[in-house]
Amino acid sequence: MNTAVNLGGIAMKNPVTTASGTFGFGLEYQDYVDLQRLGAITVKGTTLKPRLGNPPPRIVETPSGMLNAIGLQNPGVEQVAEEIMPRLAGLGVPVIVNIAGDTLEDYARVARRLDGVPGVAGLEVNISCPNVKKGGIQFGSDPRTAAEVTRAVKGSTGLPVIIKLSPNVTDMVAMAEAVAEAGADALSMINTLLGMAIDVDRRRPVLGNVTGGLSGPAVRPVAVRAVWQVYRAVALPILGMGGIMTARDALEFILAGATAVAVGTGNFVNPRATLDVVEGIEQYMQNHGFTDINELVGLAQRDGGSC
Ligand SMILES: Cc1cc2nc3c(=O)[nH]c(=O)nc-3n(C[C@H](O)[C@H](O)[C@H](O)COP(=O)(O)O)c2cc1C
């Protein structure tokens, strides 16, 4: 049985990775998850300089999901390259580093610093963080600026570049087309949906940042729809995510058109969720007589018309 996939130049032994920000830098999960069983490890958003993130509270539970406004807390690219990557590189699992910045130049410098660092298999460019004042969503809500970030990163690295799209736009297909045209190697979707919660007793917003990003099972139908639409329009491999808790959830994304999938909020509910998804996909393939995972990619599109 072949479960290996190629995500825009990143060779993964199975299609399952972690969603950035929900798995730290991977090592934190070592007691629960045999990291070598994962297709890839996608690590926390990394910026040029270390960041402390937003004031607390930074997380609130919602029906069927959560809101977060972490604000890209991370130790900065220098520490990631010098201290964290050497420990991860030894695992032999491709590491996808999620990068973010306040300016185009920031994105380019982070990308340049990570180019050639052992273990880094690709960059996932977060142009869609709803929880930071500068950078983030402002790059990811306009096709022109999204294309500029893509070109800046592509021009600074030889690594495969995955552009992570925001659902907080009118037309995700237009965004996908713009970054594809600008040279992206793959797309990842979706980032969190902008939301907020209000504490009615204190009569004020719950989160220190006021608004936050909604993730978890509540967003899954939105994410599956986005993958479905973009798969039809753009010929780039897709890393699908949004509310994946089980193998069946992951299969929805693959059948909609995702080449690989990421487990995010699911890790907080079940630290072994990634492995359950890997094993469940294999079981599904066995039960249904599929010998190659790639046969399943976009298979549900058959009934959708001309594709
Ligand atoms: C606590 C938390 C932190 C996150 N941090 C990042 C981040 O640093 N960079 C990024 O691109 N996405 C970040 N995300 C978004 C996730 O990677 C993912 O796109 C989103 O949560 C949807 O997947 P899920 O429903 O499986 O969690 C974060 C999500 C959560 C819940």
Tab-separated table of C-alpha atoms in Angstrom, residues 45-296:
chain	number	residue	atom	x	y	z
A	45	GLY	CA	4.800	30.414	13.259
A	46	THR	CA	8.340	31.796	13.250
A	47	THR	CA	9.236	35.462	12.894
A	48	LEU	CA	12.489	37.372	12.465
A	49	LYS	CA	12.682	38.466	16.115
A	50	PRO	CA	11.317	36.610	19.173
A	51	ARG	CA	7.713	37.521	20.072
A	52	LEU	CA	5.880	37.355	23.378
A	53	GLY	CA	2.461	37.250	21.752
A	54	ASN	CA	-0.775	38.875	22.887
A	55	PRO	CA	-1.935	39.611	26.465
A	56	PRO	CA	-4.033	36.889	28.184
A	57	PRO	CA	-6.586	35.413	28.096
A	58	ARG	CA	-5.540	34.028	24.727
A	59	ILE	CA	-7.821	31.023	24.388
A	60	VAL	CA	-11.520	30.455	24.896
A	61	GLU	CA	-13.549	27.324	24.276
A	62	THR	CA	-16.561	27.621	21.971
A	63	PRO	CA	-19.253	25.175	20.907
A	64	SER	CA	-17.381	22.625	18.789
A	65	GLY	CA	-14.135	24.545	18.688
A	66	MET	CA	-12.049	27.282	20.208
A	67	LEU	CA	-10.983	30.871	19.711
A	68	ASN	CA	-7.319	31.740	20.014
A	69	ALA	CA	-5.375	34.970	19.915
A	70	ILE	CA	-1.859	33.792	20.725
A	71	GLY	CA	-0.303	36.471	18.525
A	72	LEU	CA	2.559	34.458	17.070
A	73	GLN	CA	4.530	33.894	20.270
A	74	ASN	CA	7.820	32.302	19.197
A	75	PRO	CA	11.557	32.352	19.972
A	76	GLY	CA	12.538	33.955	16.640
A	77	VAL	CA	14.163	32.485	13.558
A	78	GLU	CA	17.731	32.517	14.918
A	79	GLN	CA	16.874	30.215	17.823
A	80	VAL	CA	14.721	28.029	15.603
A	81	ALA	CA	17.578	27.603	13.123
A	82	GLU	CA	20.376	27.195	15.689
A	83	GLU	CA	18.775	25.288	18.556
A	84	ILE	CA	15.478	23.727	17.563
A	85	MET	CA	16.120	22.504	14.037
A	86	PRO	CA	19.215	20.451	14.933
A	87	ARG	CA	17.077	18.481	17.411
A	88	LEU	CA	14.249	17.986	14.919
A	89	ALA	CA	16.527	17.192	11.979
A	90	GLY	CA	17.706	13.990	13.655
A	91	LEU	CA	14.194	12.534	13.438
A	92	GLY	CA	14.381	12.167	9.684
A	93	VAL	CA	10.868	13.605	9.290
A	94	PRO	CA	10.391	16.573	6.967
A	95	VAL	CA	9.852	19.745	8.953
A	96	ILE	CA	7.695	22.501	7.507
A	97	VAL	CA	8.465	25.835	9.135
A	98	ASN	CA	5.554	28.244	9.268
A	99	ILE	CA	6.815	31.792	8.808
A	100	ALA	CA	5.301	35.218	9.386
A	101	GLY	CA	6.364	38.840	9.263
A	102	ASP	CA	5.321	42.453	9.626
A	103	THR	CA	6.756	43.499	6.270
A	104	LEU	CA	7.691	41.919	2.943
A	105	GLU	CA	11.338	42.271	3.917
A	106	ASP	CA	10.686	40.367	7.177
A	107	TYR	CA	9.201	37.437	5.278
A	108	ALA	CA	12.138	37.449	2.884
A	109	ARG	CA	14.728	37.559	5.685
A	110	VAL	CA	13.127	34.711	7.654
A	111	ALA	CA	12.937	32.638	4.473
A	112	ARG	CA	16.580	33.371	3.650
A	113	ARG	CA	17.730	32.421	7.158
A	114	LEU	CA	15.989	29.042	6.931
A	115	ASP	CA	17.255	28.203	3.465
A	116	GLY	CA	19.662	25.296	3.737
A	117	VAL	CA	19.071	24.676	7.459
A	118	PRO	CA	19.234	20.867	7.877
A	119	GLY	CA	15.827	19.284	8.417
A	120	VAL	CA	13.781	22.158	6.985
A	121	ALA	CA	11.872	20.610	4.092
A	122	GLY	CA	9.665	23.555	3.212
A	123	LEU	CA	8.169	26.842	4.316
A	124	GLU	CA	4.508	27.477	5.031
A	125	VAL	CA	3.906	31.181	4.687
A	126	ASN	CA	1.301	32.557	7.048
A	127	ILE	CA	-0.247	35.503	5.253
A	128	SER	CA	-3.457	34.952	7.120
A	129	CYS	CA	-2.999	35.341	10.869
A	130	PRO	CA	-6.023	37.217	12.200
A	131	ASN	CA	-4.411	37.807	15.606
A	132	VAL	CA	-1.589	40.219	14.951
A	133	LYS	CA	-1.828	43.925	14.286
A	134	LYS	CA	0.801	44.118	11.563
A	135	GLY	CA	1.412	41.575	8.808
A	136	GLY	CA	-0.885	38.593	8.948
A	137	ILE	CA	-4.250	39.066	7.389
A	138	GLN	CA	-3.408	42.350	5.698
A	139	PHE	CA	-1.168	40.372	3.336
A	140	GLY	CA	-3.674	37.588	2.967
A	141	SER	CA	-6.797	39.522	2.109
A	142	ASP	CA	-5.662	41.202	-1.100
A	143	PRO	CA	-4.557	39.091	-4.092
A	144	ARG	CA	-1.926	41.641	-5.107
A	145	THR	CA	-0.139	41.774	-1.740
A	146	ALA	CA	-0.481	38.005	-1.339
A	147	ALA	CA	1.316	37.623	-4.675
A	148	GLU	CA	4.017	40.070	-3.531
A	149	VAL	CA	4.708	38.059	-0.361
A	150	THR	CA	4.847	34.888	-2.417
A	151	ARG	CA	7.382	36.406	-4.803
A	152	ALA	CA	9.456	37.822	-1.926
A	153	VAL	CA	9.667	34.411	-0.244
A	154	LYS	CA	10.249	32.477	-3.464
A	155	GLY	CA	13.058	34.871	-4.336
A	156	SER	CA	14.741	34.239	-0.976
A	157	THR	CA	14.771	30.466	-0.765
A	158	GLY	CA	15.221	27.319	-2.769
A	159	LEU	CA	12.820	25.500	-0.423
A	160	PRO	CA	9.285	24.546	-1.476
A	161	VAL	CA	6.918	27.366	-0.549
A	162	ILE	CA	3.391	26.672	0.676
A	163	ILE	CA	1.137	29.696	0.960
A	164	LYS	CA	-1.409	29.485	3.775
A	165	LEU	CA	-4.705	31.063	2.837
A	166	SER	CA	-7.222	32.817	5.027
A	167	PRO	CA	-10.936	32.060	4.954
A	168	ASN	CA	-11.576	35.679	6.015
A	169	VAL	CA	-11.904	36.885	2.429
A	170	THR	CA	-14.705	37.107	-0.086
A	171	ASP	CA	-13.052	34.885	-2.660
A	172	MET	CA	-10.460	32.281	-1.659
A	173	VAL	CA	-10.167	31.110	-5.264
A	174	ALA	CA	-8.942	34.551	-6.367
A	175	MET	CA	-6.323	34.484	-3.608
A	176	ALA	CA	-5.230	30.985	-4.604
A	177	GLU	CA	-4.943	31.980	-8.259
A	178	ALA	CA	-2.872	35.052	-7.388
A	179	VAL	CA	-0.312	33.158	-5.297
A	180	ALA	CA	-0.163	30.313	-7.817
A	181	GLU	CA	0.631	32.825	-10.537
A	182	ALA	CA	3.337	34.312	-8.274
A	183	GLY	CA	5.092	30.950	-8.013
A	184	ALA	CA	3.746	29.173	-4.913
A	185	ASP	CA	4.561	25.449	-4.867
A	186	ALA	CA	1.528	24.474	-2.781
A	187	LEU	CA	-1.374	25.966	-0.855
A	188	SER	CA	-2.502	25.335	2.679
A	189	MET	CA	-5.974	26.069	3.876
A	190	ILE	CA	-7.627	27.112	5.995
A	191	ASN	CA	-6.331	29.382	8.700
A	192	THR	CA	-8.765	30.341	11.467
A	193	LEU	CA	-11.995	32.260	10.979
A	194	LEU	CA	-12.128	35.634	12.674
A	195	GLY	CA	-14.424	35.515	15.699
A	196	MET	CA	-14.983	36.790	19.203
A	197	ALA	CA	-16.663	35.945	22.491
A	198	ILE	CA	-18.097	38.288	25.117
A	199	ASP	CA	-18.175	37.645	28.863
A	200	VAL	CA	-21.703	38.754	29.713
A	201	ASP	CA	-21.058	38.977	33.461
A	202	ARG	CA	-18.093	41.301	33.035
A	203	ARG	CA	-19.674	42.871	29.958
A	204	ARG	CA	-16.454	42.831	27.984
A	205	PRO	CA	-14.676	40.716	25.367
A	206	VAL	CA	-13.164	37.518	26.760
A	207	LEU	CA	-9.904	37.593	24.834
A	208	GLY	CA	-7.138	40.020	25.724
A	209	ASN	CA	-6.871	40.749	22.003
A	210	VAL	CA	-10.684	41.224	21.781
A	211	THR	CA	-10.972	39.128	18.590
A	212	GLY	CA	-9.448	35.751	17.842
A	213	GLY	CA	-9.342	32.897	15.380
A	214	LEU	CA	-11.989	30.178	15.413
A	215	SER	CA	-10.772	26.623	14.833
A	216	GLY	CA	-11.944	23.064	15.473
A	217	PRO	CA	-14.830	20.950	14.178
A	218	ALA	CA	-17.071	24.027	13.823
A	219	VAL	CA	-14.972	25.253	10.882
A	220	ARG	CA	-14.630	21.934	9.050
A	221	PRO	CA	-17.463	22.397	6.531
A	222	VAL	CA	-16.081	25.804	5.603
A	223	ALA	CA	-12.607	24.332	5.136
A	224	VAL	CA	-13.782	21.357	3.079
A	225	ARG	CA	-15.756	23.692	0.825
A	226	ALA	CA	-12.694	25.922	0.367
A	227	VAL	CA	-10.481	22.961	-0.576
A	228	TRP	CA	-13.169	21.694	-2.972
A	229	GLN	CA	-13.424	25.063	-4.735
A	230	VAL	CA	-9.706	25.763	-4.952
A	231	TYR	CA	-8.868	22.245	-6.157
A	232	ARG	CA	-11.099	22.815	-9.171
A	233	ALA	CA	-9.528	26.160	-10.021
A	234	VAL	CA	-5.809	25.872	-9.300
A	235	ALA	CA	-3.359	23.137	-10.258
A	236	LEU	CA	-1.319	23.177	-7.046
A	237	PRO	CA	-1.233	20.543	-4.312
A	238	ILE	CA	-3.277	21.489	-1.255
A	239	LEU	CA	-2.556	20.918	2.427
A	240	GLY	CA	-6.052	20.790	3.925
A	241	MET	CA	-6.939	21.591	7.513
A	242	GLY	CA	-9.717	22.862	9.729
A	243	GLY	CA	-11.391	20.739	12.369
A	244	ILE	CA	-9.765	17.414	11.573
A	245	MET	CA	-10.220	15.193	14.641
A	246	THR	CA	-10.395	11.730	13.049
A	247	ALA	CA	-9.340	9.846	9.924
A	248	ARG	CA	-12.818	10.242	8.478
A	249	ASP	CA	-12.521	14.023	8.812
A	250	ALA	CA	-9.138	13.902	7.077
A	251	LEU	CA	-10.580	11.780	4.272
A	252	GLU	CA	-13.215	14.438	3.611
A	253	PHE	CA	-10.380	16.846	2.799
A	254	ILE	CA	-8.505	14.337	0.643
A	255	LEU	CA	-11.635	13.431	-1.296
A	256	ALA	CA	-12.322	17.147	-1.789
A	257	GLY	CA	-8.845	17.593	-3.297
A	258	ALA	CA	-6.237	17.847	-0.535
A	259	THR	CA	-2.967	16.015	-1.188
A	260	ALA	CA	-2.064	16.184	2.509
A	261	VAL	CA	-3.850	17.122	5.730
A	262	ALA	CA	-2.973	18.802	9.017
A	263	VAL	CA	-4.385	18.137	12.474
A	264	GLY	CA	-4.642	21.277	14.619
A	265	THR	CA	-7.106	21.788	17.434
A	266	GLY	CA	-7.571	17.991	17.469
A	267	ASN	CA	-4.149	17.698	19.146
A	268	PHE	CA	-5.459	19.560	22.194
A	269	VAL	CA	-8.379	17.149	22.594
A	270	ASN	CA	-6.400	14.002	21.803
A	271	PRO	CA	-2.613	14.324	21.736
A	272	ARG	CA	-2.478	11.135	19.642
A	273	ALA	CA	-4.932	12.457	17.043
A	274	THR	CA	-2.286	12.637	14.290
A	275	LEU	CA	-1.410	8.963	14.689
A	276	ASP	CA	-5.068	7.967	14.844
A	277	VAL	CA	-5.520	9.769	11.526
A	278	VAL	CA	-2.492	8.025	9.945
A	279	GLU	CA	-3.725	4.607	11.073
A	280	GLY	CA	-7.360	5.316	10.208
A	281	ILE	CA	-6.492	6.339	6.648
A	282	GLU	CA	-4.520	3.105	6.165
A	283	GLN	CA	-7.440	1.118	7.545
A	284	TYR	CA	-9.867	2.901	5.210
A	285	MET	CA	-7.654	2.181	2.204
A	286	GLN	CA	-7.478	-1.475	3.179
A	287	ASN	CA	-11.225	-1.742	3.765
A	288	HIS	CA	-12.063	-0.125	0.434
A	289	GLY	CA	-9.330	-1.717	-1.690
A	290	PHE	CA	-7.254	1.380	-2.443
A	291	THR	CA	-3.543	0.693	-2.941
A	292	ASP	CA	-2.364	4.280	-3.460
A	293	ILE	CA	-3.486	7.275	-1.393
A	294	ASN	CA	-3.057	9.511	-4.436
A	295	GLU	CA	-6.021	7.750	-6.064
A	296	LEU	CA	-8.230	9.283	-3.375
